[in-house]
Tab-separated table of C-alpha atoms in Angstrom:
chain	number	residue	atom	x	y	z
W	1	MET	CA	111.877	43.241	212.511
W	2	SER	CA	112.300	40.218	210.447
W	3	ALA	CA	115.296	39.892	207.679
W	4	GLN	CA	112.777	40.278	205.063
W	5	VAL	CA	110.892	43.440	206.456
W	6	ARG	CA	114.683	45.040	206.846
W	7	GLU	CA	115.433	43.722	203.216
W	8	GLU	CA	112.714	45.728	201.940
W	9	ILE	CA	113.564	49.208	203.359
W	10	LYS	CA	117.166	48.736	201.962
W	11	GLN	CA	115.913	48.441	198.782
W	12	LYS	CA	113.162	51.118	198.832
W	13	ILE	CA	115.800	53.148	200.091
W	14	ARG	CA	118.415	52.471	197.108
W	15	ILE	CA	115.573	53.154	194.871
W	16	ASN	CA	114.888	56.275	196.101
W	17	THR	CA	118.332	57.668	196.493
W	18	GLY	CA	118.783	56.274	192.967
W	19	TYR	CA	115.773	59.042	191.788
W	20	THR	CA	117.626	61.439	193.458
W	21	TYR	CA	120.541	60.393	191.546
W	22	ILE	CA	118.467	60.625	188.122
W	23	PHE	CA	117.371	64.309	188.574
W	24	CYS	CA	120.457	65.655	189.566
W	25	LEU	CA	122.845	64.060	186.467
W	26	ASN	CA	119.764	65.278	184.702
W	27	LEU	CA	119.934	68.608	185.712
W	28	VAL	CA	124.096	68.409	185.195
W	29	SER	CA	123.997	67.289	181.813
W	30	TYR	CA	121.418	69.832	180.775
W	31	GLN	CA	123.384	72.075	181.729
W	32	TRP	CA	126.286	70.913	180.225
W	33	VAL	CA	124.970	69.924	177.041
W	34	SER	CA	123.876	73.795	176.980
W	35	ALA	CA	127.043	75.419	177.317
W	36	GLN	CA	128.619	72.496	174.578
W	37	ASP	CA	126.193	73.932	172.414
W	38	ASN	CA	127.170	77.029	172.750
W	39	HIS	CA	130.935	75.729	172.543
W	40	CYS	CA	130.492	74.524	169.517
W	41	TYR	CA	129.271	78.397	167.810
W	42	LEU	CA	132.129	79.574	169.473
W	43	ASP	CA	135.137	77.412	169.429
W	44	THR	CA	136.641	77.307	166.007
W	45	ASN	CA	139.480	75.357	166.236
W	46	THR	CA	136.778	72.128	167.074
W	47	CYS	CA	134.667	73.039	165.000
W	48	SER	CA	134.683	75.085	162.609
W	49	GLU	CA	135.694	71.637	160.267
W	50	ILE	CA	132.704	69.497	161.049
W	51	PRO	CA	129.257	70.997	160.482
W	52	ILE	CA	127.421	72.666	163.813
W	53	TRP	CA	125.100	69.753	164.063
W	54	ASP	CA	127.674	67.236	164.110
W	55	CYS	CA	130.129	69.264	166.721
W	56	ARG	CA	127.157	68.943	169.163
W	57	GLN	CA	126.353	65.248	168.081
W	58	LYS	CA	129.659	64.138	169.180
W	59	ARG	CA	129.609	66.021	172.763
W	60	LEU	CA	126.319	64.190	173.190
W	61	LEU	CA	127.569	60.996	172.952
W	62	ALA	CA	130.556	61.895	175.230
W	63	VAL	CA	127.703	62.812	177.981
W	64	VAL	CA	125.835	59.156	177.097
W	65	LYS	CA	129.199	57.416	177.830
W	66	PHE	CA	130.017	59.464	180.974
W	67	TYR	CA	126.393	57.871	182.318
W	68	HIS	CA	127.039	54.817	181.013
W	69	SER	CA	130.491	55.057	183.123
W	70	ILE	CA	128.438	56.227	186.627
W	71	SER	CA	125.889	53.727	186.531
W	72	LYS	CA	128.199	50.906	186.401
W	73	ILE	CA	129.550	52.361	189.424
W	74	HIS	CA	126.332	51.420	191.108
W	75	GLY	CA	125.947	48.237	189.594
W	76	ASN	CA	124.877	46.356	193.458
W	77	MET	CA	121.615	48.461	193.384
W	78	LYS	CA	119.120	46.102	191.521
W	79	ASN	CA	117.129	47.463	188.252
W	80	LEU	CA	119.350	50.962	188.938
W	81	SER	CA	121.563	50.733	185.693
W	82	ASP	CA	118.547	49.648	183.679
W	83	ILE	CA	116.409	52.871	184.892
W	84	ILE	CA	119.505	55.541	184.796
W	85	GLN	CA	119.738	54.285	180.988
W	86	GLN	CA	115.785	54.284	180.504
W	87	THR	CA	115.629	57.744	181.288
W	88	PHE	CA	118.977	58.976	180.027
W	89	SER	CA	117.549	57.980	176.656
W	90	GLN	CA	114.207	59.546	177.061
W	91	THR	CA	116.026	63.064	178.281
W	92	ILE	CA	118.556	62.866	175.632
W	93	SER	CA	115.985	61.870	172.822
W	94	LYS	CA	114.502	64.968	173.378
W	95	ARG	CA	117.294	67.282	173.772
W	96	LEU	CA	118.313	66.079	170.168
W	97	ILE	CA	114.996	66.899	168.807
W	98	TRP	CA	115.132	70.405	170.293
W	99	THR	CA	118.724	71.027	169.304
W	100	GLN	CA	118.308	70.026	165.711
W	101	LEU	CA	115.229	72.101	165.704
W	102	ILE	CA	117.292	75.403	166.923
W	103	HIS	CA	120.125	74.293	164.383
W	104	ASP	CA	117.181	74.350	161.129
W	105	ARG	CA	115.486	77.560	162.656
W	106	ASN	CA	119.171	79.561	163.309
W	107	PHE	CA	121.725	77.649	161.387
W	108	THR	CA	122.532	80.374	158.770
W	109	ASN	CA	122.526	83.110	161.361
W	110	THR	CA	124.798	81.201	163.816
W	111	LEU	CA	127.634	81.002	161.501
W	112	ASP	CA	130.714	82.621	160.883
W	113	GLN	CA	131.164	84.268	157.590
W	114	CYS	CA	133.049	81.897	155.279
W	115	SER	CA	136.597	83.174	154.858
W	116	TRP	CA	137.602	85.963	152.440
W	117	PRO	CA	139.941	85.230	150.466
W	118	PRO	CA	139.313	81.586	151.052
W	119	LYS	CA	141.833	79.966	152.704
W	120	TYR	CA	142.506	76.991	150.299
W	121	LEU	CA	143.172	77.707	147.433
W	122	HIS	CA	145.309	76.031	144.757
W	123	GLY	CA	145.921	79.219	142.618
W	124	ARG	CA	146.682	77.895	138.833
W	125	GLU	CA	146.155	74.879	137.676
W	126	THR	CA	146.007	73.475	134.280
W	127	LEU	CA	143.196	71.835	133.138
W	128	ASN	CA	141.841	68.437	133.471
W	129	ARG	CA	140.878	67.215	130.229
W	130	THR	CA	139.492	63.659	130.562
W	131	VAL	CA	136.457	62.952	129.739
W	132	PHE	CA	134.359	61.079	132.808
W	133	ASP	CA	131.095	59.427	132.586
W	134	LEU	CA	128.810	61.154	134.940
W	135	GLU	CA	128.279	58.322	136.768
W	136	ASP	CA	131.814	58.745	138.028
W	137	LEU	CA	131.651	62.624	138.757
W	138	ASN	CA	128.224	62.047	140.571
W	139	GLU	CA	130.762	59.903	142.920
W	140	VAL	CA	133.196	62.210	143.250
W	141	PHE	CA	131.338	65.208	143.857
W	142	THR	CA	128.794	64.058	146.610
W	143	PHE	CA	128.785	67.123	148.336
W	144	MET	CA	126.172	68.296	145.239
W	145	LYS	CA	122.681	67.876	145.491
W	146	ASP	CA	120.078	69.105	143.109
W	147	GLY	CA	123.343	70.944	141.158
W	148	HIS	CA	123.049	72.831	144.006
W	149	TYR	CA	125.949	73.278	146.707
W	150	LYS	CA	125.548	74.902	150.100
W	151	PRO	CA	129.089	75.148	152.655
W	152	THR	CA	127.976	73.316	155.872
W	153	ASN	CA	130.680	74.669	158.491
W	154	CYS	CA	130.372	78.689	157.550
W	155	THR	CA	127.996	81.379	155.455
W	156	PRO	CA	128.592	81.574	152.143
W	157	LYS	CA	129.782	85.238	150.751
W	158	GLN	CA	127.072	85.239	148.008
W	159	ARG	CA	125.056	82.878	146.445
W	160	VAL	CA	125.759	82.209	142.841
W	161	ALA	CA	124.100	81.103	139.436
W	162	ILE	CA	126.566	79.735	137.192
W	163	ILE	CA	124.319	79.841	133.083
W	164	VAL	CA	125.886	77.499	130.657
W	165	PRO	CA	124.038	77.708	127.242
W	166	TYR	CA	124.180	74.780	125.415
W	167	ARG	CA	123.589	72.342	122.683
W	168	ASP	CA	125.355	69.218	121.066
W	169	ARG	CA	128.417	69.220	123.334
W	170	GLU	CA	128.132	66.366	125.962
W	171	PRO	CA	132.149	65.687	126.369
W	172	GLN	CA	133.001	69.194	127.042
W	173	MET	CA	130.336	69.381	129.232
W	174	LYS	CA	131.766	66.634	131.302
W	175	ILE	CA	135.195	67.973	131.409
W	176	PHE	CA	133.689	71.482	132.106
W	177	LEU	CA	131.908	70.000	135.517
W	178	ASN	CA	134.979	68.158	136.688
W	179	ASN	CA	136.556	71.339	136.392
W	180	VAL	CA	134.588	73.925	137.603
W	181	ILE	CA	132.759	72.293	140.392
W	182	PRO	CA	136.234	71.839	142.454
W	183	ARG	CA	137.238	75.372	141.618
W	184	ILE	CA	133.802	77.267	142.808
W	185	TYR	CA	133.877	74.848	145.680
W	186	ARG	CA	137.038	75.825	146.514
W	187	GLN	CA	136.046	79.435	147.097
W	188	GLN	CA	133.343	78.625	149.837
W	189	LEU	CA	130.416	79.795	147.315
W	190	GLU	CA	126.898	78.641	147.583
W	191	PHE	CA	126.598	77.401	144.480
W	192	GLY	CA	123.799	76.166	141.358
W	193	ILE	CA	124.614	75.169	137.650
W	194	TYR	CA	122.072	75.490	135.182
W	195	ILE	CA	122.845	73.287	132.287
W	196	VAL	CA	120.302	75.035	129.790
W	197	GLU	CA	120.211	73.252	126.003
W	198	GLN	CA	118.281	74.512	123.241
W	199	THR	CA	116.823	72.499	121.024
W	200	SER	CA	117.700	71.359	116.911
W	201	GLY	CA	116.011	73.410	114.199
W	202	VAL	CA	117.446	76.539	114.917
W	203	PRO	CA	120.675	78.596	114.558
W	204	PHE	CA	122.631	78.841	118.101
W	205	ASN	CA	121.171	81.603	120.575
W	206	ARG	CA	123.986	82.112	123.408
W	207	GLY	CA	122.363	85.474	124.588
W	208	MET	CA	118.574	83.955	124.665
W	209	LEU	CA	119.762	80.838	126.438
W	210	SER	CA	121.764	83.237	129.084
W	211	ASN	CA	117.791	84.978	129.300
W	212	ILE	CA	116.057	81.681	129.991
W	213	GLY	CA	118.963	80.599	132.696
W	214	PHE	CA	118.339	83.611	134.503
W	215	LYS	CA	114.769	83.652	134.588
W	216	GLU	CA	114.730	80.263	135.804
W	217	ALA	CA	117.149	79.950	138.168
W	218	ILE	CA	116.074	83.040	140.346
W	219	LEU	CA	112.521	81.584	140.639
W	220	ASP	CA	114.609	78.694	142.366
W	221	MET	CA	116.545	81.497	144.732
W	222	LYS	CA	117.549	84.155	145.725
W	223	TYR	CA	120.651	84.280	144.045
W	224	ASP	CA	123.478	87.040	144.717
W	225	CYS	CA	125.228	86.996	141.555
W	226	ILE	CA	124.816	85.275	138.069
W	227	VAL	CA	127.904	84.236	135.714
W	228	ILE	CA	127.202	83.641	131.962
W	229	HIS	CA	129.264	81.086	131.361
W	230	ASP	CA	131.053	79.523	127.925
W	231	LEU	CA	130.749	75.479	127.992
W	232	ASP	CA	134.464	76.200	126.322
W	233	ILE	CA	136.096	78.664	128.366
W	234	LEU	CA	137.318	77.726	131.677
W	235	PRO	CA	139.495	79.466	134.685
W	236	GLU	CA	142.501	77.618	135.393
W	237	ASP	CA	142.975	79.702	138.315
W	238	ASP	CA	140.775	79.729	141.121
W	239	ARG	CA	141.936	82.823	142.839
W	240	ASN	CA	139.773	84.037	140.192
W	241	PHE	CA	136.734	84.533	141.629
W	242	TYR	CA	132.738	83.613	140.440
W	243	THR	CA	131.758	86.528	142.870
W	244	CYS	CA	129.812	89.996	141.709
W	245	ASP	CA	130.588	93.854	142.775
W	246	ASP	CA	129.418	96.818	141.855
W	247	ASN	CA	130.077	96.383	138.427
W	248	PRO	CA	130.044	93.612	136.075
W	249	ILE	CA	133.274	90.933	135.894
W	250	HIS	CA	134.803	89.593	133.162
W	251	MET	CA	136.698	86.852	134.598
W	252	ALA	CA	137.917	85.456	130.712
W	253	VAL	CA	141.130	88.214	130.698
W	254	LYS	CA	143.654	85.698	129.470
W	255	VAL	CA	142.381	82.718	126.712
W	256	GLN	CA	144.359	79.874	125.655
W	257	GLN	CA	142.719	80.185	122.355
W	258	PHE	CA	143.603	83.731	121.731
W	259	LYS	CA	147.133	83.098	122.443
W	260	TYR	CA	146.439	84.123	126.550
W	261	ASN	CA	145.777	87.365	125.309
W	262	LEU	CA	142.678	89.726	125.578
W	263	PRO	CA	141.484	90.100	121.410
W	264	TYR	CA	140.300	93.626	121.839
W	265	LYS	CA	138.976	96.083	125.149
W	266	GLY	CA	135.563	95.400	124.437
W	267	PHE	CA	135.525	91.707	124.647
W	268	ALA	CA	133.033	90.870	127.314
W	269	GLY	CA	132.720	86.678	125.971
W	270	GLY	CA	133.689	84.020	127.686
W	271	VAL	CA	132.909	84.122	131.698
W	272	THR	CA	130.811	87.700	132.906
W	273	THR	CA	129.217	87.874	135.763
W	274	PHE	CA	126.790	90.461	136.977
W	275	SER	CA	124.611	90.590	140.229
W	276	LYS	CA	120.884	90.487	139.448
W	277	LEU	CA	120.134	93.956	139.639
W	278	GLN	CA	122.774	94.932	137.391
W	279	TYR	CA	121.855	92.035	134.960
W	280	GLU	CA	118.222	92.801	135.045
W	281	LYS	CA	119.619	96.708	134.978
W	282	ILE	CA	121.470	96.129	130.962
W	283	ASN	CA	117.744	94.289	130.396
W	284	GLY	CA	120.055	91.081	130.525
W	285	PHE	CA	121.422	90.040	126.579
W	286	SER	CA	119.768	90.853	123.266
W	287	ASN	CA	117.825	87.984	122.266
W	288	GLN	CA	118.318	88.630	118.336
W	289	TYR	CA	121.562	86.884	117.462
W	290	PHE	CA	121.019	83.194	116.426
W	291	GLY	CA	124.502	81.715	115.045
W	292	TRP	CA	127.792	82.581	116.061
W	293	GLY	CA	128.609	85.725	118.081
W	294	GLY	CA	127.497	89.171	118.179
W	295	GLU	CA	125.436	88.606	121.500
W	296	ASP	CA	128.625	89.474	123.653
W	297	ASP	CA	129.621	92.990	121.498
W	298	ASP	CA	126.319	93.891	121.760
W	299	LEU	CA	126.302	92.980	126.076
W	300	PHE	CA	129.243	95.493	126.105
W	301	THR	CA	127.217	98.026	124.456
W	302	ARG	CA	124.518	97.537	127.076
W	303	MET	CA	126.937	98.389	129.928
W	304	LYS	CA	128.022	101.337	128.372
W	305	LYS	CA	124.798	102.572	128.862
W	306	ASN	CA	124.037	102.202	132.042
W	307	ASN	CA	127.402	103.173	132.737
W	308	TYR	CA	128.847	100.448	134.181
W	309	SER	CA	132.917	99.822	133.931
W	310	LEU	CA	133.892	96.049	132.798
W	311	ILE	CA	136.118	94.587	135.910
W	312	ARG	CA	138.592	92.159	135.073
W	313	PRO	CA	140.395	90.537	137.737
W	314	PHE	CA	144.722	90.870	137.889
W	315	GLU	CA	145.661	89.405	134.267
W	316	GLU	CA	148.237	86.693	136.535
W	317	PHE	CA	144.718	85.065	138.166
W	318	GLY	CA	142.400	85.602	134.643
W	319	HIS	CA	144.201	82.606	132.533
W	320	CYS	CA	141.436	80.206	131.022
W	321	GLY	CA	141.860	77.610	128.759
W	322	SER	CA	139.441	76.530	126.081
W	323	ILE	CA	138.336	73.026	125.039
W	324	LYS	CA	138.091	72.248	121.339
W	325	HIS	CA	134.913	71.730	119.551
W	326	GLN	CA	133.505	72.109	116.109
W	327	GLN	CA	133.327	75.586	114.643
W	328	ALA	CA	130.063	77.172	114.057
W	329	ASN	CA	129.070	78.931	110.723
W	330	LYS	CA	130.454	82.509	111.702
W	331	LYS	CA	128.153	83.539	108.682
W	332	ASN	CA	125.175	85.450	109.802
W	333	ASP	CA	123.501	88.861	110.270
W	334	ARG	CA	125.219	89.536	113.571
W	335	LEU	CA	127.111	92.898	112.473
W	336	LYS	CA	123.692	94.318	110.607
W	337	ILE	CA	121.988	93.254	114.120
W	338	LEU	CA	124.766	95.488	115.783
W	339	LYS	CA	124.053	98.551	114.350
W	340	TYR	CA	120.953	98.795	116.379
W	341	ALA	CA	122.485	97.524	119.792
W	342	HIS	CA	122.459	101.419	121.195
W	343	LYS	CA	118.554	101.845	120.044
W	344	ILE	CA	116.657	98.213	120.655
W	345	TRP	CA	118.424	97.310	124.195
W	346	GLN	CA	115.336	98.901	126.399
W	347	ARG	CA	112.729	96.695	123.780
W	348	ASP	CA	114.834	93.580	123.522
W	349	GLY	CA	115.939	91.126	126.380
W	350	LEU	CA	114.446	89.679	129.625
W	351	ASN	CA	111.388	92.267	129.254
W	352	ASN	CA	110.392	90.536	125.950
W	353	LEU	CA	111.481	86.821	126.823
W	354	LYS	CA	109.585	84.390	125.169
W	355	TYR	CA	110.074	80.520	125.234
W	356	ASN	CA	108.655	76.932	125.512
W	357	LEU	CA	110.036	75.341	128.730
W	358	LEU	CA	110.100	71.609	127.605
W	359	ILE	CA	112.289	69.875	130.658
W	360	LYS	CA	113.751	71.463	133.887
W	361	ARG	CA	114.975	68.504	135.575
W	362	LEU	CA	117.140	68.690	138.826
W	363	LYS	CA	120.020	66.279	138.994
W	364	GLN	CA	122.979	66.021	140.733
W	365	LEU	CA	125.278	68.081	139.781
W	366	TYR	CA	122.947	70.552	137.589
W	367	VAL	CA	119.858	71.693	136.746
W	368	TRP	CA	118.685	70.005	133.364
W	369	ILE	CA	116.348	73.325	131.146
W	370	TYR	CA	115.659	72.294	127.811
W	371	VAL	CA	113.542	74.870	125.658
W	372	ASN	CA	112.296	75.315	122.422
W	373	ILE	CA	112.832	79.121	120.479
W	374	ASP	CA	110.906	80.163	117.668
W	375	MET	CA	113.516	82.084	115.613
W	376	LEU	CA	110.743	83.666	113.522
W	377	ASN	CA	108.785	85.050	116.486
W	378	VAL	CA	111.728	86.611	118.238
W	379	ARG	CA	112.463	88.198	114.977
W	380	LYS	CA	108.975	89.739	114.628
W	381	SER	CA	108.997	91.179	118.447
W	382	LEU	CA	111.221	93.694	116.727
W	383	ASP	CA	110.816	96.177	114.102
W	384	ILE	CA	114.440	96.127	112.608
W	385	LYS	CA	114.816	94.936	109.041
W	386	LEU	CA	118.090	93.083	107.762
W	387	LYS	CA	118.575	92.915	104.481
W	388	LYS	CA	119.528	89.910	102.780
């Protein structure tokens, strides 16, 4: 037998041995990666601070390094290193795709519940009243997308929609975003922020804008909790949770503009949370209050009519700072309308809401909703007579 023939036989033996080796490595690596997938779900120490997909990806990259080191050992086999790397790349690519599919389908079911109460709260902090540009805030809060945030490493306790009635207060809105977003973020809640802006021409209607925000928010997502939030009253303590309970919750217990006191027992303004069912049961806010005040007192009447108690957090946690702004004209017909509150609440609210949606636009930090309200048609919708 010639030397050339003997060398060809040896080469075939090396190649056959190499393919057998590849098969064994693929089998072992598949089982190892599968086991590590399970480890990613269960190992809270190594994976709790990063998304599960990132954890898997790191472990798969570790397998790549393992293959590379093994191929170096057999460098004397001609082309074996290239064969192994090519075969491995195909195997890992398929495995990555499949792992991502499983992740996409089961992500919400495989994550543990976010810790409650949350672990990383700061407690009470003074408000940051600096007015930053929106571009700067966008760079800070990069975790926000389309006005929405969802924790990636755990399943949040609730999905929360923050509804903010708004008009002509851009500096206050920037302060609001800079203070509220990090507090809710630390509470590990899934949340969306809706800035509901009314066009000029008729007096501001906070109650109706709240109803519009509710209607538009529930079209976007199945929210568990609705927070009606004034732009100028901001919780100072992240232990004051943006969540809902069996009864509506009034978060603004001690407000700076009232010298950190509750102005009166039935005060329901500032920041109030409702479950979707609660808000629908009370028929939302009245649509009749144009101008300053009245809608929150009407709201309290609606809660009492439906046998709801207004829950308040511990006074220690319920401190809220105030943002100064130009005071609205308090001369209007709110007191006259309040006399009808107990009679008209079932006919006036969500069930007779009419508005003209001009713009609904997704921005990074919030959803902007721009609406026009016809005051004359709103007042005509009810048969109440307001004497001048």
